[in-house]
Each structure stands twice: as C-alpha cells, then as structure tokens.
C-alpha cells in the first residue's frame, strides 16, 4: 500500500479546523509527504479537488475536517463527502472534527461511515477541542484557548502514526464503528436534530442598512456563498449559521443576540457532561 499524496480538505468558518488541518499538513511535509489543501469554503473547490483525486487516485489519501454544528458535520463537508468519487482501490482516509466543548455529537462517526460507503478505509480519526465559535464576544468562551499546544501535539502524533501505517503497509486500523462512541441517548438526540431545525428557532442576522457601507466583507467571507449585496446584504437559504458575517463586519452592521445564544449554548453544555471535554485521537 503506497499513498504519497495527501489531500487535506476542510471547512473552517472561524479557523480552528483549518489550524488542525495545517498542523497535520506541516507534520506530513516534515515527514517527506506531498500535501494539497482544499478549503471547502471556496466556491471553486470541485475544480481544485478533481485533478488531485483523478490523476493518480491509487496514490492519494484524504484527510477531511469539519467543525461540529448541532452534533453533525457542516454542510460543505457533507457535500464534499457526497461528491467524492467511489474509491475502487480502497484508499485511506482520516476524518477529523473540532468541537466547542458542548458535545462532539455524531459528526465523526457519520463522516467515517460516509467515507467507508465511498470505498475508503480509515487510517485514524481525531476530535479536537476548540473555542466555541458562537462565543467570540464572551469573556469566558467554552473551550477557551483550544486547540492549544497539547491538542496540536496529539494531531502531530496522529499524522506520524498514519504515515507509519502507510509505510508499513498496515491494514486499516479502525472502522467507523470505533467512532460511534456516544451513549445511545446522545446518538438518538443527534439523529433528531439538524441545522434546519436549529435555523427554525434561530433569530437570523438582521442587517442595519443605516450602518452598512455595502463593503462586501460579509459576502466575501461567507463559507456558504449565501450572501448577496442587493445593494445591502441579503442572507439566503444556504446560510449555516457560522456567524462570520457578524464577526467580520467592520461596521457592526449585522445584529446577533450574543447573550441569548451564549446562554442557550451554556445550558446545552450542562446536559452533556458525560463526554470528557478533551481532544482525542483514534
Ligand atoms: C451554529 C453552531 C453550532 C455549533 N454546534 C456545536 C455542537 O453541537 N457541539 C459543540 O461542541 N460545538 C458546537 N459549535 C462550536 C464549533 O464546533 C467549534 O467552535 C468549532 O471548533 C468551530 O470550528 P472552526 O473554527 O473551524 O469554524 C457550534 C458552533 C456554531 C457556530
């Protein structure tokens, strides 16, 4: 089994998942591997991904990273996994998630299962603790300071271990079943919640047209391509609640009720005490 090329694909509105992805890439490059990055927030990702996957499929492997949103992977990552061509060569893959110390849900399990359904074998996986991306205005956000150096060291260990098992021609050491670590009640809840449901009770992002200068920063940084300037920002159906438009608006023209959201997230966090709030590699 020889791989040689690594595609690191990720969606990362607030940057933690990207940080984990680049830590993996740097370690692999240090070990002499060739690395390609694919930011799934770019509208051109399919054109960029195809050549890497098509040219020499038998010698590339995939790392795919997502933040956990409402217990699942985010829409761009799910879209990528749906799009991924079937791997008749049974290539290797490693799913990884970052999560904001509430609950890592079933995102990693679902990503692993999707990869297996596409013919991939799992060489490892990771769930990495990160600062909660709805709490950037808080004095004490959940997951504050993460991923820290200890978390990133675990990520480097995973990269090294994966590279070793490739070199030694080892069979795939884990399966998606190993990522099904949540107790039954969490799995049931997670299966019953999705972003559409969260959106139905989310207040949305009202824009103050008196303050907005139509600069376009919100549209340029929307990972879902959901914002059109008409001439003021209009937020469309594809929005998956990442908050980038609010966070990055230089005028503070997009409103977000931080306190209500923060309280709700903290209440949720109280319900999910069984999962230790730490990073783990598989
Ligand atoms: C809409 C939304 C939903 C989220 N849902 C969860 C969740 O279910 N569990 C959790 O632990 N963190 C949750 N988070 C926090 C993110 O998973 C976490 O901050 C992640 O590291 C963000 O990744 P990024 O920095 O790459 O965007 C949520 C964040 C947002 C904005």
PDB file of C-alpha atoms in Angstrom, residues 19-267:
ATOM      1  CA  UNK A  19      -5.449  25.190  12.185  1.00  0.00           C
ATOM      2  CA  UNK A  20      -5.740  21.453  12.843  1.00  0.00           C
ATOM      3  CA  UNK A  21      -5.552  20.762   9.085  1.00  0.00           C
ATOM      4  CA  UNK A  22      -2.423  22.861   8.647  1.00  0.00           C
ATOM      5  CA  UNK A  23      -0.793  21.189  11.660  1.00  0.00           C
ATOM      6  CA  UNK A  24      -1.417  17.812  10.000  1.00  0.00           C
ATOM      7  CA  UNK A  25      -0.036  19.130   6.704  1.00  0.00           C
ATOM      8  CA  UNK A  26       3.108  20.584   8.259  1.00  0.00           C
ATOM      9  CA  UNK A  27       3.866  17.328  10.049  1.00  0.00           C
ATOM     10  CA  UNK A  28       3.322  15.269   6.892  1.00  0.00           C
ATOM     11  CA  UNK A  29       5.564  17.589   4.876  1.00  0.00           C
ATOM     12  CA  UNK A  30       8.248  17.272   7.539  1.00  0.00           C
ATOM     13  CA  UNK A  31       7.974  13.515   7.032  1.00  0.00           C
ATOM     14  CA  UNK A  32       8.537  13.947   3.294  1.00  0.00           C
ATOM     15  CA  UNK A  33       4.932  13.607   2.103  1.00  0.00           C
ATOM     16  CA  UNK A  34       3.246  15.773  -0.546  1.00  0.00           C
ATOM     17  CA  UNK A  35       0.282  17.765   0.746  1.00  0.00           C
ATOM     18  CA  UNK A  36      -2.573  19.558  -1.028  1.00  0.00           C
ATOM     19  CA  UNK A  37      -5.048  21.720   0.857  1.00  0.00           C
ATOM     20  CA  UNK A  38      -8.658  22.194  -0.146  1.00  0.00           C
ATOM     21  CA  UNK A  39     -10.740  24.891   1.546  1.00  0.00           C
ATOM     22  CA  UNK A  40     -14.342  23.831   1.010  1.00  0.00           C
ATOM     23  CA  UNK A  41     -15.489  27.412   1.605  1.00  0.00           C
ATOM     24  CA  UNK A  42     -14.071  28.393  -1.767  1.00  0.00           C
ATOM     25  CA  UNK A  43     -16.706  28.182  -4.480  1.00  0.00           C
ATOM     26  CA  UNK A  44     -14.115  26.627  -6.825  1.00  0.00           C
ATOM     27  CA  UNK A  45     -13.340  23.592  -4.670  1.00  0.00           C
ATOM     28  CA  UNK A  46     -14.617  20.999  -7.134  1.00  0.00           C
ATOM     29  CA  UNK A  47     -12.309  22.243  -9.878  1.00  0.00           C
ATOM     30  CA  UNK A  48      -9.399  22.200  -7.456  1.00  0.00           C
ATOM     31  CA  UNK A  49     -10.172  18.777  -5.990  1.00  0.00           C
ATOM     32  CA  UNK A  50     -10.721  16.894  -9.235  1.00  0.00           C
ATOM     33  CA  UNK A  51      -7.141  16.967 -10.588  1.00  0.00           C
ATOM     34  CA  UNK A  52      -5.679  15.801  -7.269  1.00  0.00           C
ATOM     35  CA  UNK A  53      -8.120  12.931  -6.989  1.00  0.00           C
ATOM     36  CA  UNK A  54      -8.330  11.986 -10.669  1.00  0.00           C
ATOM     37  CA  UNK A  55      -4.722  11.929 -11.784  1.00  0.00           C
ATOM     38  CA  UNK A  56      -3.445   9.131  -9.652  1.00  0.00           C
ATOM     39  CA  UNK A  57      -6.167   8.006  -7.325  1.00  0.00           C
ATOM     40  CA  UNK A  58      -4.373   4.938  -6.097  1.00  0.00           C
ATOM     41  CA  UNK A  59      -1.641   7.028  -4.520  1.00  0.00           C
ATOM     42  CA  UNK A  60      -3.586   9.710  -2.695  1.00  0.00           C
ATOM     43  CA  UNK A  61      -5.303   9.729   0.640  1.00  0.00           C
ATOM     44  CA  UNK A  62      -7.838  12.073   2.124  1.00  0.00           C
ATOM     45  CA  UNK A  63      -7.991  13.982   5.374  1.00  0.00           C
ATOM     46  CA  UNK A  64     -11.368  15.643   5.870  1.00  0.00           C
ATOM     47  CA  UNK A  65     -12.045  18.137   8.648  1.00  0.00           C
ATOM     48  CA  UNK A  66     -15.267  19.694   9.923  1.00  0.00           C
ATOM     49  CA  UNK A  67     -16.438  21.754  12.871  1.00  0.00           C
ATOM     50  CA  UNK A  68     -19.276  20.080  14.803  1.00  0.00           C
ATOM     51  CA  UNK A  69     -22.513  22.051  14.312  1.00  0.00           C
ATOM     52  CA  UNK A  70     -25.602  20.793  16.141  1.00  0.00           C
ATOM     53  CA  UNK A  71     -23.891  17.393  16.571  1.00  0.00           C
ATOM     54  CA  UNK A  72     -23.114  16.885  12.857  1.00  0.00           C
ATOM     55  CA  UNK A  73     -20.556  17.873  10.230  1.00  0.00           C
ATOM     56  CA  UNK A  74     -21.219  21.201   8.463  1.00  0.00           C
ATOM     57  CA  UNK A  75     -22.980  21.296   5.041  1.00  0.00           C
ATOM     58  CA  UNK A  76     -19.850  21.938   2.897  1.00  0.00           C
ATOM     59  CA  UNK A  77     -18.197  18.826   4.366  1.00  0.00           C
ATOM     60  CA  UNK A  78     -21.271  16.707   3.819  1.00  0.00           C
ATOM     61  CA  UNK A  79     -21.465  17.979   0.264  1.00  0.00           C
ATOM     62  CA  UNK A  80     -17.816  17.046  -0.289  1.00  0.00           C
ATOM     63  CA  UNK A  81     -18.400  13.537   1.064  1.00  0.00           C
ATOM     64  CA  UNK A  82     -21.466  13.106  -1.175  1.00  0.00           C
ATOM     65  CA  UNK A  83     -19.473  14.323  -4.177  1.00  0.00           C
ATOM     66  CA  UNK A  84     -16.373  12.202  -3.513  1.00  0.00           C
ATOM     67  CA  UNK A  85     -15.878   9.609  -6.267  1.00  0.00           C
ATOM     68  CA  UNK A  86     -16.001   5.951  -5.232  1.00  0.00           C
ATOM     69  CA  UNK A  87     -12.566   4.579  -4.358  1.00  0.00           C
ATOM     70  CA  UNK A  88     -12.276   1.207  -6.062  1.00  0.00           C
ATOM     71  CA  UNK A  89      -8.642   0.979  -4.876  1.00  0.00           C
ATOM     72  CA  UNK A  90      -9.743   1.220  -1.246  1.00  0.00           C
ATOM     73  CA  UNK A  91      -7.688   4.303  -0.464  1.00  0.00           C
ATOM     74  CA  UNK A  92      -7.026   5.572   3.033  1.00  0.00           C
ATOM     75  CA  UNK A  93      -8.861   8.415   4.760  1.00  0.00           C
ATOM     76  CA  UNK A  94      -8.834  10.214   8.098  1.00  0.00           C
ATOM     77  CA  UNK A  95     -11.844  12.247   9.298  1.00  0.00           C
ATOM     78  CA  UNK A  96     -11.308  14.904  11.962  1.00  0.00           C
ATOM     79  CA  UNK A  97     -13.575  17.344  13.787  1.00  0.00           C
ATOM     80  CA  UNK A  98     -13.194  20.343  16.049  1.00  0.00           C
ATOM     81  CA  UNK A  99     -15.864  20.931  18.673  1.00  0.00           C
ATOM     82  CA  UNK A 100     -16.671  23.693  21.130  1.00  0.00           C
ATOM     83  CA  UNK A 101     -16.767  21.745  24.419  1.00  0.00           C
ATOM     84  CA  UNK A 102     -20.542  21.150  24.301  1.00  0.00           C
ATOM     85  CA  UNK A 103     -20.759  17.750  22.647  1.00  0.00           C
ATOM     86  CA  UNK A 104     -18.893  16.294  19.686  1.00  0.00           C
ATOM     87  CA  UNK A 105     -22.110  14.553  18.629  1.00  0.00           C
ATOM     88  CA  UNK A 106     -22.056  12.005  15.856  1.00  0.00           C
ATOM     89  CA  UNK A 107     -20.160  14.076  13.295  1.00  0.00           C
ATOM     90  CA  UNK A 108     -17.026  11.940  13.318  1.00  0.00           C
ATOM     91  CA  UNK A 109     -18.984   8.691  13.136  1.00  0.00           C
ATOM     92  CA  UNK A 110     -21.088   9.946  10.223  1.00  0.00           C
ATOM     93  CA  UNK A 111     -18.031  11.208   8.341  1.00  0.00           C
ATOM     94  CA  UNK A 112     -16.262   7.857   8.865  1.00  0.00           C
ATOM     95  CA  UNK A 113     -19.328   5.965   7.677  1.00  0.00           C
ATOM     96  CA  UNK A 114     -19.663   8.142   4.563  1.00  0.00           C
ATOM     97  CA  UNK A 115     -16.003   7.548   3.712  1.00  0.00           C
ATOM     98  CA  UNK A 116     -16.437   3.785   4.083  1.00  0.00           C
ATOM     99  CA  UNK A 117     -19.543   3.886   1.906  1.00  0.00           C
ATOM    100  CA  UNK A 118     -17.341   5.525  -0.737  1.00  0.00           C
ATOM    101  CA  UNK A 119     -14.883   2.649  -0.560  1.00  0.00           C
ATOM    102  CA  UNK A 120     -12.296   4.296   1.729  1.00  0.00           C
ATOM    103  CA  UNK A 121     -10.583   2.573   4.639  1.00  0.00           C
ATOM    104  CA  UNK A 122      -9.982   4.539   7.844  1.00  0.00           C
ATOM    105  CA  UNK A 123      -6.396   5.070   8.954  1.00  0.00           C
ATOM    106  CA  UNK A 124      -7.316   7.141  12.024  1.00  0.00           C
ATOM    107  CA  UNK A 125      -9.531   9.972  13.248  1.00  0.00           C
ATOM    108  CA  UNK A 126      -9.480  12.875  15.691  1.00  0.00           C
ATOM    109  CA  UNK A 127     -11.832  15.076  17.693  1.00  0.00           C
ATOM    110  CA  UNK A 128     -10.069  18.235  18.789  1.00  0.00           C
ATOM    111  CA  UNK A 129     -11.341  20.588  21.459  1.00  0.00           C
ATOM    112  CA  UNK A 130     -11.684  24.207  20.261  1.00  0.00           C
ATOM    113  CA  UNK A 131     -13.072  27.518  21.338  1.00  0.00           C
ATOM    114  CA  UNK A 132     -16.826  27.677  20.712  1.00  0.00           C
ATOM    115  CA  UNK A 133     -17.293  29.797  17.602  1.00  0.00           C
ATOM    116  CA  UNK A 134     -20.581  31.328  18.805  1.00  0.00           C
ATOM    117  CA  UNK A 135     -18.817  32.822  21.810  1.00  0.00           C
ATOM    118  CA  UNK A 136     -16.171  35.115  20.367  1.00  0.00           C
ATOM    119  CA  UNK A 137     -17.597  38.054  22.333  1.00  0.00           C
ATOM    120  CA  UNK A 138     -17.644  36.183  25.645  1.00  0.00           C
ATOM    121  CA  UNK A 139     -15.080  36.731  28.416  1.00  0.00           C
ATOM    122  CA  UNK A 140     -15.006  33.016  29.107  1.00  0.00           C
ATOM    123  CA  UNK A 141     -15.945  31.116  25.955  1.00  0.00           C
ATOM    124  CA  UNK A 142     -16.327  27.353  26.173  1.00  0.00           C
ATOM    125  CA  UNK A 143     -13.137  25.674  25.016  1.00  0.00           C
ATOM    126  CA  UNK A 144     -11.140  28.897  25.607  1.00  0.00           C
ATOM    127  CA  UNK A 145      -7.541  28.655  24.426  1.00  0.00           C
ATOM    128  CA  UNK A 146      -8.082  25.459  22.417  1.00  0.00           C
ATOM    129  CA  UNK A 147      -6.744  23.962  20.289  1.00  0.00           C
ATOM    130  CA  UNK A 148      -3.620  24.519  22.376  1.00  0.00           C
ATOM    131  CA  UNK A 149      -0.117  23.083  22.000  1.00  0.00           C
ATOM    132  CA  UNK A 150      -1.116  19.830  23.763  1.00  0.00           C
ATOM    133  CA  UNK A 151      -4.049  19.350  21.365  1.00  0.00           C
ATOM    134  CA  UNK A 152      -1.852  20.063  18.350  1.00  0.00           C
ATOM    135  CA  UNK A 153       0.806  17.644  19.587  1.00  0.00           C
ATOM    136  CA  UNK A 154      -1.858  14.905  19.539  1.00  0.00           C
ATOM    137  CA  UNK A 155      -2.647  15.893  15.960  1.00  0.00           C
ATOM    138  CA  UNK A 156       1.040  15.575  15.005  1.00  0.00           C
ATOM    139  CA  UNK A 157       1.187  12.153  16.657  1.00  0.00           C
ATOM    140  CA  UNK A 158      -1.798  11.072  14.583  1.00  0.00           C
ATOM    141  CA  UNK A 159      -0.142  12.288  11.368  1.00  0.00           C
ATOM    142  CA  UNK A 160       3.033  10.399  12.219  1.00  0.00           C
ATOM    143  CA  UNK A 161       1.152   7.230  13.155  1.00  0.00           C
ATOM    144  CA  UNK A 162      -0.858   7.343   9.925  1.00  0.00           C
ATOM    145  CA  UNK A 163       2.293   7.848   7.862  1.00  0.00           C
ATOM    146  CA  UNK A 164       3.894   4.889   9.641  1.00  0.00           C
ATOM    147  CA  UNK A 165       0.998   2.572   8.990  1.00  0.00           C
ATOM    148  CA  UNK A 166       1.083   3.585   5.318  1.00  0.00           C
ATOM    149  CA  UNK A 167       4.802   2.848   5.093  1.00  0.00           C
ATOM    150  CA  UNK A 168       4.429  -0.496   6.819  1.00  0.00           C
ATOM    151  CA  UNK A 169       1.539  -1.440   4.545  1.00  0.00           C
ATOM    152  CA  UNK A 170      -0.711  -1.984   7.565  1.00  0.00           C
ATOM    153  CA  UNK A 171      -4.389  -2.690   7.006  1.00  0.00           C
ATOM    154  CA  UNK A 172      -6.843  -0.053   8.118  1.00  0.00           C
ATOM    155  CA  UNK A 173      -6.608   0.051  11.911  1.00  0.00           C
ATOM    156  CA  UNK A 174     -10.058   1.465  12.693  1.00  0.00           C
ATOM    157  CA  UNK A 175     -13.588   1.414  11.315  1.00  0.00           C
ATOM    158  CA  UNK A 176     -16.483   3.850  11.643  1.00  0.00           C
ATOM    159  CA  UNK A 177     -17.847   1.657  14.449  1.00  0.00           C
ATOM    160  CA  UNK A 178     -14.921   2.818  16.616  1.00  0.00           C
ATOM    161  CA  UNK A 179     -16.183   6.380  16.144  1.00  0.00           C
ATOM    162  CA  UNK A 180     -19.654   5.524  17.405  1.00  0.00           C
ATOM    163  CA  UNK A 181     -18.582   6.443  20.949  1.00  0.00           C
ATOM    164  CA  UNK A 182     -21.645   8.362  22.175  1.00  0.00           C
ATOM    165  CA  UNK A 183     -24.139   6.802  24.569  1.00  0.00           C
ATOM    166  CA  UNK A 184     -27.451   5.789  22.945  1.00  0.00           C
ATOM    167  CA  UNK A 185     -29.391   8.840  24.238  1.00  0.00           C
ATOM    168  CA  UNK A 186     -26.971  11.304  22.644  1.00  0.00           C
ATOM    169  CA  UNK A 187     -26.995   9.384  19.393  1.00  0.00           C
ATOM    170  CA  UNK A 188     -30.809   9.436  19.397  1.00  0.00           C
ATOM    171  CA  UNK A 189     -30.902  13.183  20.081  1.00  0.00           C
ATOM    172  CA  UNK A 190     -28.285  13.850  17.450  1.00  0.00           C
ATOM    173  CA  UNK A 191     -30.227  11.861  14.867  1.00  0.00           C
ATOM    174  CA  UNK A 192     -33.240  14.056  15.603  1.00  0.00           C
ATOM    175  CA  UNK A 193     -31.558  17.431  15.339  1.00  0.00           C
ATOM    176  CA  UNK A 194     -30.140  19.103  12.285  1.00  0.00           C
ATOM    177  CA  UNK A 195     -29.276  22.562  11.139  1.00  0.00           C
ATOM    178  CA  UNK A 196     -32.710  23.113   9.567  1.00  0.00           C
ATOM    179  CA  UNK A 197     -34.307  22.620  12.990  1.00  0.00           C
ATOM    180  CA  UNK A 198     -31.767  24.917  14.656  1.00  0.00           C
ATOM    181  CA  UNK A 199     -32.480  27.521  11.979  1.00  0.00           C
ATOM    182  CA  UNK A 200     -36.198  27.375  12.720  1.00  0.00           C
ATOM    183  CA  UNK A 201     -35.603  28.847  16.182  1.00  0.00           C
ATOM    184  CA  UNK A 202     -32.558  30.974  15.295  1.00  0.00           C
ATOM    185  CA  UNK A 203     -33.299  34.719  15.212  1.00  0.00           C
ATOM    186  CA  UNK A 204     -31.338  35.185  11.949  1.00  0.00           C
ATOM    187  CA  UNK A 205     -28.978  38.042  11.164  1.00  0.00           C
ATOM    188  CA  UNK A 206     -30.816  41.345  10.645  1.00  0.00           C
ATOM    189  CA  UNK A 207     -28.781  43.978   8.792  1.00  0.00           C
ATOM    190  CA  UNK A 208     -28.861  47.653   9.778  1.00  0.00           C
ATOM    191  CA  UNK A 209     -28.904  49.385   6.386  1.00  0.00           C
ATOM    192  CA  UNK A 210     -28.198  52.741   8.055  1.00  0.00           C
ATOM    193  CA  UNK A 211     -24.827  51.458   9.254  1.00  0.00           C
ATOM    194  CA  UNK A 212     -23.886  49.068   6.411  1.00  0.00           C
ATOM    195  CA  UNK A 213     -21.464  50.570   3.864  1.00  0.00           C
ATOM    196  CA  UNK A 214     -22.008  47.752   1.311  1.00  0.00           C
ATOM    197  CA  UNK A 215     -18.307  46.885   1.556  1.00  0.00           C
ATOM    198  CA  UNK A 216     -18.943  43.199   0.836  1.00  0.00           C
ATOM    199  CA  UNK A 217     -16.748  41.725   3.589  1.00  0.00           C
ATOM    200  CA  UNK A 218     -19.718  39.614   4.767  1.00  0.00           C
ATOM    201  CA  UNK A 219     -20.366  38.163   1.293  1.00  0.00           C
ATOM    202  CA  UNK A 220     -16.661  37.557   0.646  1.00  0.00           C
ATOM    203  CA  UNK A 221     -16.289  35.603   3.879  1.00  0.00           C
ATOM    204  CA  UNK A 222     -19.496  33.592   3.809  1.00  0.00           C
ATOM    205  CA  UNK A 223     -18.435  29.922   3.504  1.00  0.00           C
ATOM    206  CA  UNK A 224     -21.844  29.023   2.106  1.00  0.00           C
ATOM    207  CA  UNK A 225     -21.889  31.739  -0.570  1.00  0.00           C
ATOM    208  CA  UNK A 226     -25.250  32.670   0.943  1.00  0.00           C
ATOM    209  CA  UNK A 227     -24.940  36.477   0.942  1.00  0.00           C
ATOM    210  CA  UNK A 228     -25.852  38.748  -1.966  1.00  0.00           C
ATOM    211  CA  UNK A 229     -25.463  42.515  -1.944  1.00  0.00           C
ATOM    212  CA  UNK A 230     -28.713  43.894  -3.246  1.00  0.00           C
ATOM    213  CA  UNK A 231     -27.351  46.551  -2.635  1.00  0.00           C
ATOM    214  CA  UNK A 232     -27.427  45.702   1.093  1.00  0.00           C
ATOM    215  CA  UNK A 233     -26.586  42.183   2.287  1.00  0.00           C
ATOM    216  CA  UNK A 234     -29.338  39.603   1.964  1.00  0.00           C
ATOM    217  CA  UNK A 235     -28.765  36.294   3.658  1.00  0.00           C
ATOM    218  CA  UNK A 236     -30.094  33.333   1.697  1.00  0.00           C
ATOM    219  CA  UNK A 237     -31.194  29.797   2.367  1.00  0.00           C
ATOM    220  CA  UNK A 238     -27.704  28.270   2.308  1.00  0.00           C
ATOM    221  CA  UNK A 239     -26.625  30.093   5.470  1.00  0.00           C
ATOM    222  CA  UNK A 240     -25.484  27.550   8.055  1.00  0.00           C
ATOM    223  CA  UNK A 241     -25.210  29.951  10.998  1.00  0.00           C
ATOM    224  CA  UNK A 242     -21.419  30.226  11.169  1.00  0.00           C
ATOM    225  CA  UNK A 243     -21.568  33.901  12.309  1.00  0.00           C
ATOM    226  CA  UNK A 244     -18.722  35.006  10.009  1.00  0.00           C
ATOM    227  CA  UNK A 245     -20.826  37.880   8.642  1.00  0.00           C
ATOM    228  CA  UNK A 246     -21.399  39.257  12.148  1.00  0.00           C
ATOM    229  CA  UNK A 247     -17.877  38.592  13.364  1.00  0.00           C
ATOM    230  CA  UNK A 248     -16.143  40.178  10.386  1.00  0.00           C
ATOM    231  CA  UNK A 249     -18.408  43.140   9.587  1.00  0.00           C
ATOM    232  CA  UNK A 250     -16.158  46.184  10.106  1.00  0.00           C
ATOM    233  CA  UNK A 251     -19.155  48.415  10.930  1.00  0.00           C
ATOM    234  CA  UNK A 252     -21.029  46.088  13.283  1.00  0.00           C
ATOM    235  CA  UNK A 253     -23.996  46.374  10.935  1.00  0.00           C
ATOM    236  CA  UNK A 254     -25.225  42.796  11.314  1.00  0.00           C
ATOM    237  CA  UNK A 255     -27.020  42.049  14.532  1.00  0.00           C
ATOM    238  CA  UNK A 256     -26.589  38.913  16.609  1.00  0.00           C
ATOM    239  CA  UNK A 257     -28.011  38.391  20.086  1.00  0.00           C
ATOM    240  CA  UNK A 258     -24.818  37.093  21.662  1.00  0.00           C
ATOM    241  CA  UNK A 259     -26.208  36.848  25.200  1.00  0.00           C
ATOM    242  CA  UNK A 260     -29.208  34.703  24.298  1.00  0.00           C
ATOM    243  CA  UNK A 261     -27.098  32.389  22.159  1.00  0.00           C
ATOM    244  CA  UNK A 262     -24.396  32.155  24.823  1.00  0.00           C
ATOM    245  CA  UNK A 263     -26.965  31.262  27.498  1.00  0.00           C
ATOM    246  CA  UNK A 264     -28.516  28.606  25.314  1.00  0.00           C
ATOM    247  CA  UNK A 265     -25.121  27.079  24.498  1.00  0.00           C
ATOM    248  CA  UNK A 266     -24.174  27.007  28.204  1.00  0.00           C
ATOM    249  CA  UNK A 267     -27.468  25.304  29.088  1.00  0.00           C
TER     250      UNK A 267
END
